[in-house]
Amino acid sequence: MAAKYLAIAREIKKRIISRQYPASEPLPDQHALAAEFGTSRMTIQQAMRQLIVEGLIYTRQGQGTFVRKNFLQLSQWDIHGSDYSGATETWGHLGKVASQVIRFELRFPSEKEQSSLLIDADAPVYDFVRLRMLNGEPLSLDITVMPVSLVPGLSKGHLEDSVFQYVQEKLGLKMMGSYRVVRAIKPTTLDKEHLHCESGDPILEVEQVIYLDDGTPLEYAHCHYRYDHGGIVIVNNG
């Protein structure tokens, strides 16, 4: 589960994109937001700093915090390199997020998967491929491997809904963070078929390992995005 300030920042961002907070008026003050979200003013300040470095808001001394008038120039498809939320949480505010299961099977892991997931060769894994769509438009193709021992009872229904929701709410597992490598690649046969791209179109690949709060790797995945559907946003709050 994301830190509370990140969850609040994400909710405020949804309100900005939906024009609930117009650019002509200041956002509610920090005391009002702290009361609404049931948290401290310090947490609200962290959320505001997150949105400032993302380029969505700015502050005026003595006047308040405002939405940048050009915020819609930012790609609404972009994903955050510092975040590891599922597709529903990441893009749900933009419309209907759906998942089409392309492949779902059990097998034993390859050497690379054993190394990435810290498991033995005889530990079975789920191997599944999902096409993620937003309002019916292909968004990403996700190739994912998960240890069966960590996620018992995973079904096709969970893949069509939200795997992270099942992991967190049903199994009670908590996620800590992720390690990601971003690169440009040539499209695979699956990419061309499901992302509707041509052989010469570049694909943005995110290779990632997501970890539970005790450091155990939960998934090893390759997520493929069309080059014209945004990019990776890296936010440094340090």
PDB file of C-alpha atoms in Angstrom:
ATOM      1  CA  MET A   1       0.000   0.000   0.000  1.00  0.00           C
ATOM      2  CA  ALA A   2       1.338   3.434  -0.915  1.00  0.00           C
ATOM      3  CA  ALA A   3       2.364   5.896   1.822  1.00  0.00           C
ATOM      4  CA  LYS A   4      -0.578   7.966   3.028  1.00  0.00           C
ATOM      5  CA  TYR A   5       0.733  11.214   1.548  1.00  0.00           C
ATOM      6  CA  LEU A   6       1.018   9.524  -1.864  1.00  0.00           C
ATOM      7  CA  ALA A   7      -2.559   8.249  -1.650  1.00  0.00           C
ATOM      8  CA  ILE A   8      -3.745  11.766  -0.744  1.00  0.00           C
ATOM      9  CA  ALA A   9      -1.688  13.303  -3.561  1.00  0.00           C
ATOM     10  CA  ARG A  10      -3.246  10.821  -5.991  1.00  0.00           C
ATOM     11  CA  GLU A  11      -6.760  11.726  -4.835  1.00  0.00           C
ATOM     12  CA  ILE A  12      -6.081  15.462  -5.165  1.00  0.00           C
ATOM     13  CA  LYS A  13      -4.645  14.838  -8.630  1.00  0.00           C
ATOM     14  CA  LYS A  14      -7.879  13.072  -9.620  1.00  0.00           C
ATOM     15  CA  ARG A  15      -9.855  16.097  -8.461  1.00  0.00           C
ATOM     16  CA  ILE A  16      -7.596  18.428 -10.439  1.00  0.00           C
ATOM     17  CA  ILE A  17      -7.974  16.407 -13.647  1.00  0.00           C
ATOM     18  CA  SER A  18     -11.755  16.200 -13.200  1.00  0.00           C
ATOM     19  CA  ARG A  19     -11.827  20.003 -12.686  1.00  0.00           C
ATOM     20  CA  GLN A  20     -13.255  19.635  -9.190  1.00  0.00           C
ATOM     21  CA  TYR A  21     -10.497  22.058  -8.226  1.00  0.00           C
ATOM     22  CA  PRO A  22     -10.538  24.805 -10.911  1.00  0.00           C
ATOM     23  CA  ALA A  23      -7.360  26.687 -11.794  1.00  0.00           C
ATOM     24  CA  SER A  24      -9.047  30.029 -11.050  1.00  0.00           C
ATOM     25  CA  GLU A  25      -9.460  29.326  -7.334  1.00  0.00           C
ATOM     26  CA  PRO A  26      -7.039  28.217  -4.595  1.00  0.00           C
ATOM     27  CA  LEU A  27      -7.164  24.656  -3.318  1.00  0.00           C
ATOM     28  CA  PRO A  28      -8.637  24.088   0.158  1.00  0.00           C
ATOM     29  CA  ASP A  29      -6.111  25.086   2.805  1.00  0.00           C
ATOM     30  CA  GLN A  30      -3.965  22.502   4.550  1.00  0.00           C
ATOM     31  CA  HIS A  31      -6.036  22.526   7.740  1.00  0.00           C
ATOM     32  CA  ALA A  32      -9.220  21.746   5.780  1.00  0.00           C
ATOM     33  CA  LEU A  33      -7.518  18.968   3.813  1.00  0.00           C
ATOM     34  CA  ALA A  34      -6.019  17.478   6.977  1.00  0.00           C
ATOM     35  CA  ALA A  35      -9.487  17.370   8.553  1.00  0.00           C
ATOM     36  CA  GLU A  36     -11.042  15.842   5.419  1.00  0.00           C
ATOM     37  CA  PHE A  37      -8.439  13.086   5.076  1.00  0.00           C
ATOM     38  CA  GLY A  38      -8.121  12.471   8.804  1.00  0.00           C
ATOM     39  CA  THR A  39      -4.408  13.095   8.926  1.00  0.00           C
ATOM     40  CA  SER A  40      -1.803  15.608  10.049  1.00  0.00           C
ATOM     41  CA  ARG A  41      -0.915  18.876   8.384  1.00  0.00           C
ATOM     42  CA  MET A  42       2.608  17.508   7.846  1.00  0.00           C
ATOM     43  CA  THR A  43       1.200  14.661   5.736  1.00  0.00           C
ATOM     44  CA  ILE A  44      -0.782  17.173   3.666  1.00  0.00           C
ATOM     45  CA  GLN A  45       2.394  19.218   3.190  1.00  0.00           C
ATOM     46  CA  GLN A  46       4.151  16.085   1.881  1.00  0.00           C
ATOM     47  CA  ALA A  47       1.264  15.469  -0.542  1.00  0.00           C
ATOM     48  CA  MET A  48       1.447  19.064  -1.748  1.00  0.00           C
ATOM     49  CA  ARG A  49       5.210  18.836  -2.297  1.00  0.00           C
ATOM     50  CA  GLN A  50       4.594  15.707  -4.361  1.00  0.00           C
ATOM     51  CA  LEU A  51       2.139  17.574  -6.605  1.00  0.00           C
ATOM     52  CA  ILE A  52       4.421  20.602  -6.871  1.00  0.00           C
ATOM     53  CA  VAL A  53       7.350  18.543  -8.195  1.00  0.00           C
ATOM     54  CA  GLU A  54       4.955  16.770 -10.571  1.00  0.00           C
ATOM     55  CA  GLY A  55       4.125  20.189 -12.005  1.00  0.00           C
ATOM     56  CA  LEU A  56       0.405  20.208 -11.142  1.00  0.00           C
ATOM     57  CA  ILE A  57       0.240  22.974  -8.526  1.00  0.00           C
ATOM     58  CA  TYR A  58       2.163  25.989  -7.250  1.00  0.00           C
ATOM     59  CA  THR A  59       1.962  28.224  -4.190  1.00  0.00           C
ATOM     60  CA  ARG A  60       1.647  31.989  -3.836  1.00  0.00           C
ATOM     61  CA  GLN A  61       2.873  33.457  -0.592  1.00  0.00           C
ATOM     62  CA  GLY A  62      -0.107  34.604   1.427  1.00  0.00           C
ATOM     63  CA  GLN A  63      -2.638  33.615  -1.260  1.00  0.00           C
ATOM     64  CA  GLY A  64      -2.703  29.831  -1.192  1.00  0.00           C
ATOM     65  CA  THR A  65      -2.047  26.902  -3.515  1.00  0.00           C
ATOM     66  CA  PHE A  66      -3.261  26.918  -7.118  1.00  0.00           C
ATOM     67  CA  VAL A  67      -3.579  24.507 -10.039  1.00  0.00           C
ATOM     68  CA  ARG A  68      -1.211  25.219 -12.908  1.00  0.00           C
ATOM     69  CA  LYS A  69      -3.226  26.350 -15.914  1.00  0.00           C
ATOM     70  CA  ASN A  70      -1.163  24.162 -18.256  1.00  0.00           C
ATOM     71  CA  PHE A  71      -1.465  20.989 -16.175  1.00  0.00           C
ATOM     72  CA  LEU A  72      -3.432  19.185 -18.907  1.00  0.00           C
ATOM     73  CA  GLN A  73      -0.361  19.407 -21.146  1.00  0.00           C
ATOM     74  CA  LEU A  74       1.084  16.706 -18.921  1.00  0.00           C
ATOM     75  CA  SER A  75       0.370  13.258 -20.293  1.00  0.00           C
ATOM     76  CA  GLN A  76      -2.473  11.610 -18.412  1.00  0.00           C
ATOM     77  CA  TRP A  77      -1.119   8.218 -19.534  1.00  0.00           C
ATOM     78  CA  ASP A  78       2.206   8.587 -17.761  1.00  0.00           C
ATOM     79  CA  ILE A  79       3.200   6.216 -14.986  1.00  0.00           C
ATOM     80  CA  HIS A  80       5.431   7.069 -12.068  1.00  0.00           C
ATOM     81  CA  GLY A  81       8.744   5.338 -11.699  1.00  0.00           C
ATOM     82  CA  SER A  82       8.555   5.829  -7.936  1.00  0.00           C
ATOM     83  CA  ASP A  83       5.106   4.265  -7.610  1.00  0.00           C
ATOM     84  CA  TYR A  84       3.942   0.644  -7.925  1.00  0.00           C
ATOM     85  CA  SER A  85       0.166   0.884  -7.841  1.00  0.00           C
ATOM     86  CA  GLY A  86      -1.907  -1.346 -10.086  1.00  0.00           C
ATOM     87  CA  ALA A  87      -3.500  -0.164 -13.321  1.00  0.00           C
ATOM     88  CA  THR A  88      -6.909   0.442 -11.741  1.00  0.00           C
ATOM     89  CA  GLU A  89      -5.485   2.805  -9.120  1.00  0.00           C
ATOM     90  CA  THR A  90      -3.100   4.477 -11.562  1.00  0.00           C
ATOM     91  CA  TRP A  91      -5.529   5.211 -14.397  1.00  0.00           C
ATOM     92  CA  GLY A  92      -8.990   4.628 -12.910  1.00  0.00           C
ATOM     93  CA  HIS A  93      -9.708   8.349 -12.615  1.00  0.00           C
ATOM     94  CA  LEU A  94      -9.400   8.653 -16.411  1.00  0.00           C
ATOM     95  CA  GLY A  95     -12.155   6.177 -17.219  1.00  0.00           C
ATOM     96  CA  LYS A  96     -12.824   2.448 -17.294  1.00  0.00           C
ATOM     97  CA  VAL A  97      -9.772   0.238 -16.814  1.00  0.00           C
ATOM     98  CA  ALA A  98     -10.177  -3.343 -18.029  1.00  0.00           C
ATOM     99  CA  SER A  99      -7.887  -6.359 -18.342  1.00  0.00           C
ATOM    100  CA  GLN A 100      -7.982  -9.036 -21.020  1.00  0.00           C
ATOM    101  CA  VAL A 101      -6.204 -12.262 -20.050  1.00  0.00           C
ATOM    102  CA  ILE A 102      -4.019 -13.436 -22.921  1.00  0.00           C
ATOM    103  CA  ARG A 103      -2.277 -16.278 -21.085  1.00  0.00           C
ATOM    104  CA  PHE A 104      -2.605 -17.856 -17.632  1.00  0.00           C
ATOM    105  CA  GLU A 105      -0.703 -21.027 -16.703  1.00  0.00           C
ATOM    106  CA  LEU A 106       1.395 -22.731 -14.040  1.00  0.00           C
ATOM    107  CA  ARG A 107       4.998 -23.762 -14.670  1.00  0.00           C
ATOM    108  CA  PHE A 108       8.441 -23.900 -13.092  1.00  0.00           C
ATOM    109  CA  PRO A 109      10.636 -20.759 -13.174  1.00  0.00           C
ATOM    110  CA  SER A 110      13.546 -20.032 -15.475  1.00  0.00           C
ATOM    111  CA  GLU A 111      16.974 -19.237 -14.030  1.00  0.00           C
ATOM    112  CA  LYS A 112      16.353 -15.496 -14.443  1.00  0.00           C
ATOM    113  CA  GLU A 113      12.988 -15.785 -12.669  1.00  0.00           C
ATOM    114  CA  GLN A 114      14.539 -17.826  -9.855  1.00  0.00           C
ATOM    115  CA  SER A 115      17.151 -15.125  -9.345  1.00  0.00           C
ATOM    116  CA  SER A 116      14.638 -12.262  -9.502  1.00  0.00           C
ATOM    117  CA  LEU A 117      12.071 -13.900  -7.200  1.00  0.00           C
ATOM    118  CA  LEU A 118      14.591 -15.619  -4.881  1.00  0.00           C
ATOM    119  CA  ILE A 119      12.954 -19.026  -5.365  1.00  0.00           C
ATOM    120  CA  ASP A 120      14.166 -22.544  -6.195  1.00  0.00           C
ATOM    121  CA  ALA A 121      13.850 -24.279  -9.544  1.00  0.00           C
ATOM    122  CA  ASP A 122      11.078 -26.564  -8.235  1.00  0.00           C
ATOM    123  CA  ALA A 123       8.907 -23.716  -6.879  1.00  0.00           C
ATOM    124  CA  PRO A 124       5.871 -23.352  -9.189  1.00  0.00           C
ATOM    125  CA  VAL A 125       4.941 -19.917 -10.513  1.00  0.00           C
ATOM    126  CA  TYR A 126       1.957 -18.306 -12.166  1.00  0.00           C
ATOM    127  CA  ASP A 127       2.786 -17.083 -15.655  1.00  0.00           C
ATOM    128  CA  PHE A 128       0.211 -14.654 -17.032  1.00  0.00           C
ATOM    129  CA  VAL A 129      -0.072 -12.041 -19.740  1.00  0.00           C
ATOM    130  CA  ARG A 130      -2.697  -9.288 -19.565  1.00  0.00           C
ATOM    131  CA  LEU A 131      -3.685  -6.575 -21.986  1.00  0.00           C
ATOM    132  CA  ARG A 132      -4.564  -3.487 -19.960  1.00  0.00           C
ATOM    133  CA  MET A 133      -7.102  -1.175 -21.588  1.00  0.00           C
ATOM    134  CA  LEU A 134      -8.409   2.300 -20.753  1.00  0.00           C
ATOM    135  CA  ASN A 135     -11.835   3.115 -22.168  1.00  0.00           C
ATOM    136  CA  GLY A 136     -11.392   0.247 -24.620  1.00  0.00           C
ATOM    137  CA  GLU A 137      -8.028   1.482 -25.937  1.00  0.00           C
ATOM    138  CA  PRO A 138      -4.932  -0.732 -25.496  1.00  0.00           C
ATOM    139  CA  LEU A 139      -2.659   0.750 -22.852  1.00  0.00           C
ATOM    140  CA  SER A 140      -0.077  -1.848 -21.871  1.00  0.00           C
ATOM    141  CA  LEU A 141       0.803  -5.503 -22.234  1.00  0.00           C
ATOM    142  CA  ASP A 142       1.978  -6.981 -18.945  1.00  0.00           C
ATOM    143  CA  ILE A 143       3.928 -10.262 -18.756  1.00  0.00           C
ATOM    144  CA  THR A 144       4.009 -11.301 -15.098  1.00  0.00           C
ATOM    145  CA  VAL A 145       5.422 -14.150 -13.002  1.00  0.00           C
ATOM    146  CA  MET A 146       4.385 -14.715  -9.360  1.00  0.00           C
ATOM    147  CA  PRO A 147       5.281 -17.503  -6.907  1.00  0.00           C
ATOM    148  CA  VAL A 148       2.273 -19.728  -6.229  1.00  0.00           C
ATOM    149  CA  SER A 149       3.331 -20.049  -2.579  1.00  0.00           C
ATOM    150  CA  LEU A 150       2.901 -16.299  -2.017  1.00  0.00           C
ATOM    151  CA  VAL A 151      -0.386 -15.875  -3.866  1.00  0.00           C
ATOM    152  CA  PRO A 152      -2.456 -19.051  -3.359  1.00  0.00           C
ATOM    153  CA  GLY A 153      -5.816 -19.267  -5.085  1.00  0.00           C
ATOM    154  CA  LEU A 154      -5.085 -16.746  -7.824  1.00  0.00           C
ATOM    155  CA  SER A 155      -7.729 -17.126 -10.543  1.00  0.00           C
ATOM    156  CA  LYS A 156      -8.540 -15.744 -13.965  1.00  0.00           C
ATOM    157  CA  GLY A 157     -11.221 -13.634 -12.289  1.00  0.00           C
ATOM    158  CA  HIS A 158      -8.584 -11.917 -10.165  1.00  0.00           C
ATOM    159  CA  LEU A 159      -6.529 -11.201 -13.286  1.00  0.00           C
ATOM    160  CA  GLU A 160      -9.526  -9.596 -14.968  1.00  0.00           C
ATOM    161  CA  ASP A 161     -10.218  -7.513 -11.857  1.00  0.00           C
ATOM    162  CA  SER A 162      -7.227  -6.459  -9.713  1.00  0.00           C
ATOM    163  CA  VAL A 163      -4.397  -8.751  -8.619  1.00  0.00           C
ATOM    164  CA  PHE A 164      -3.057  -6.131  -6.205  1.00  0.00           C
ATOM    165  CA  GLN A 165      -6.467  -5.819  -4.568  1.00  0.00           C
ATOM    166  CA  TYR A 166      -6.585  -9.590  -4.072  1.00  0.00           C
ATOM    167  CA  VAL A 167      -3.034  -9.611  -2.705  1.00  0.00           C
ATOM    168  CA  GLN A 168      -3.612  -6.744  -0.281  1.00  0.00           C
ATOM    169  CA  GLU A 169      -7.245  -7.118   0.785  1.00  0.00           C
ATOM    170  CA  LYS A 170      -7.794 -10.879   0.625  1.00  0.00           C
ATOM    171  CA  LEU A 171      -4.327 -12.213   1.451  1.00  0.00           C
ATOM    172  CA  GLY A 172      -3.321  -9.348   3.754  1.00  0.00           C
ATOM    173  CA  LEU A 173       0.060  -8.797   2.124  1.00  0.00           C
ATOM    174  CA  LYS A 174       1.686  -5.362   2.184  1.00  0.00           C
ATOM    175  CA  MET A 175       3.909  -4.050  -0.582  1.00  0.00           C
ATOM    176  CA  MET A 176       7.012  -2.021   0.166  1.00  0.00           C
ATOM    177  CA  GLY A 177       8.436  -0.883  -3.171  1.00  0.00           C
ATOM    178  CA  SER A 178       9.818  -1.858  -6.532  1.00  0.00           C
ATOM    179  CA  TYR A 179      13.009  -2.089  -8.568  1.00  0.00           C
ATOM    180  CA  ARG A 180      12.599  -1.042 -12.202  1.00  0.00           C
ATOM    181  CA  VAL A 181      14.651  -0.943 -15.375  1.00  0.00           C
ATOM    182  CA  VAL A 182      13.243   1.122 -18.263  1.00  0.00           C
ATOM    183  CA  ARG A 183      14.389   0.546 -21.837  1.00  0.00           C
ATOM    184  CA  ALA A 184      13.275   0.922 -25.438  1.00  0.00           C
ATOM    185  CA  ILE A 185      12.804  -2.320 -27.390  1.00  0.00           C
ATOM    186  CA  LYS A 186      11.457  -3.529 -30.704  1.00  0.00           C
ATOM    187  CA  PRO A 187       7.867  -4.815 -30.557  1.00  0.00           C
ATOM    188  CA  THR A 188       7.288  -8.527 -30.085  1.00  0.00           C
ATOM    189  CA  THR A 189       4.676 -10.544 -31.931  1.00  0.00           C
ATOM    190  CA  LEU A 190       2.351 -10.113 -28.930  1.00  0.00           C
ATOM    191  CA  ASP A 191       2.959  -6.356 -28.899  1.00  0.00           C
ATOM    192  CA  LYS A 192       2.078  -5.991 -32.563  1.00  0.00           C
ATOM    193  CA  GLU A 193      -1.058  -8.080 -32.132  1.00  0.00           C
ATOM    194  CA  HIS A 194      -2.436  -6.521 -28.954  1.00  0.00           C
ATOM    195  CA  LEU A 195      -0.964  -2.998 -28.793  1.00  0.00           C
ATOM    196  CA  HIS A 196      -1.740  -2.392 -32.460  1.00  0.00           C
ATOM    197  CA  CYS A 197       1.789  -1.302 -33.343  1.00  0.00           C
ATOM    198  CA  GLU A 198       3.993  -1.804 -36.377  1.00  0.00           C
ATOM    199  CA  SER A 199       7.371  -3.530 -36.600  1.00  0.00           C
ATOM    200  CA  GLY A 200       9.158  -0.169 -36.691  1.00  0.00           C
ATOM    201  CA  ASP A 201       7.350   1.330 -33.686  1.00  0.00           C
ATOM    202  CA  PRO A 202       9.450   1.467 -30.505  1.00  0.00           C
ATOM    203  CA  ILE A 203       8.060  -0.061 -27.334  1.00  0.00           C
ATOM    204  CA  LEU A 204       8.759   1.232 -23.830  1.00  0.00           C
ATOM    205  CA  GLU A 205       9.527  -1.751 -21.602  1.00  0.00           C
ATOM    206  CA  VAL A 206       9.527  -1.593 -17.811  1.00  0.00           C
ATOM    207  CA  GLU A 207      11.198  -4.627 -16.254  1.00  0.00           C
ATOM    208  CA  GLN A 208      10.322  -4.705 -12.575  1.00  0.00           C
ATOM    209  CA  VAL A 209      10.416  -6.633  -9.336  1.00  0.00           C
ATOM    210  CA  ILE A 210       7.837  -5.653  -6.700  1.00  0.00           C
ATOM    211  CA  TYR A 211       8.647  -6.409  -3.068  1.00  0.00           C
ATOM    212  CA  LEU A 212       6.565  -7.108   0.010  1.00  0.00           C
ATOM    213  CA  ASP A 213       7.253  -5.161   3.198  1.00  0.00           C
ATOM    214  CA  ASP A 214       9.555  -7.917   4.490  1.00  0.00           C
ATOM    215  CA  GLY A 215      11.687  -7.763   1.349  1.00  0.00           C
ATOM    216  CA  THR A 216      10.227 -10.862  -0.317  1.00  0.00           C
ATOM    217  CA  PRO A 217       9.826 -10.464  -4.108  1.00  0.00           C
ATOM    218  CA  LEU A 218       6.137 -10.681  -5.022  1.00  0.00           C
ATOM    219  CA  GLU A 219       6.304 -10.433  -8.802  1.00  0.00           C
ATOM    220  CA  TYR A 220       8.714 -10.264 -11.682  1.00  0.00           C
ATOM    221  CA  ALA A 221       7.205  -8.542 -14.707  1.00  0.00           C
ATOM    222  CA  HIS A 222       7.815  -6.948 -18.078  1.00  0.00           C
ATOM    223  CA  CYS A 223       5.308  -4.200 -18.896  1.00  0.00           C
ATOM    224  CA  HIS A 224       5.194  -2.971 -22.492  1.00  0.00           C
ATOM    225  CA  TYR A 225       3.796   0.434 -23.507  1.00  0.00           C
ATOM    226  CA  ARG A 226       3.305   2.056 -26.895  1.00  0.00           C
ATOM    227  CA  TYR A 227       5.785   4.879 -27.452  1.00  0.00           C
ATOM    228  CA  ASP A 228       2.920   7.349 -28.041  1.00  0.00           C
ATOM    229  CA  HIS A 229       1.109   6.601 -24.793  1.00  0.00           C
ATOM    230  CA  GLY A 230       3.136   8.726 -22.415  1.00  0.00           C
ATOM    231  CA  GLY A 231       6.264   7.819 -20.486  1.00  0.00           C
ATOM    232  CA  ILE A 232       7.816   7.263 -17.077  1.00  0.00           C
ATOM    233  CA  VAL A 233       7.740  10.170 -14.629  1.00  0.00           C
ATOM    234  CA  ILE A 234      10.557  10.191 -12.094  1.00  0.00           C
ATOM    235  CA  VAL A 235       9.789  12.374  -9.065  1.00  0.00           C
ATOM    236  CA  ASN A 236      12.619  13.205  -6.653  1.00  0.00           C
ATOM    237  CA  ASN A 237      11.443  14.719  -3.379  1.00  0.00           C
ATOM    238  CA  GLY A 238      14.917  14.740  -1.864  1.00  0.00           C
TER     239      GLY A 238
END
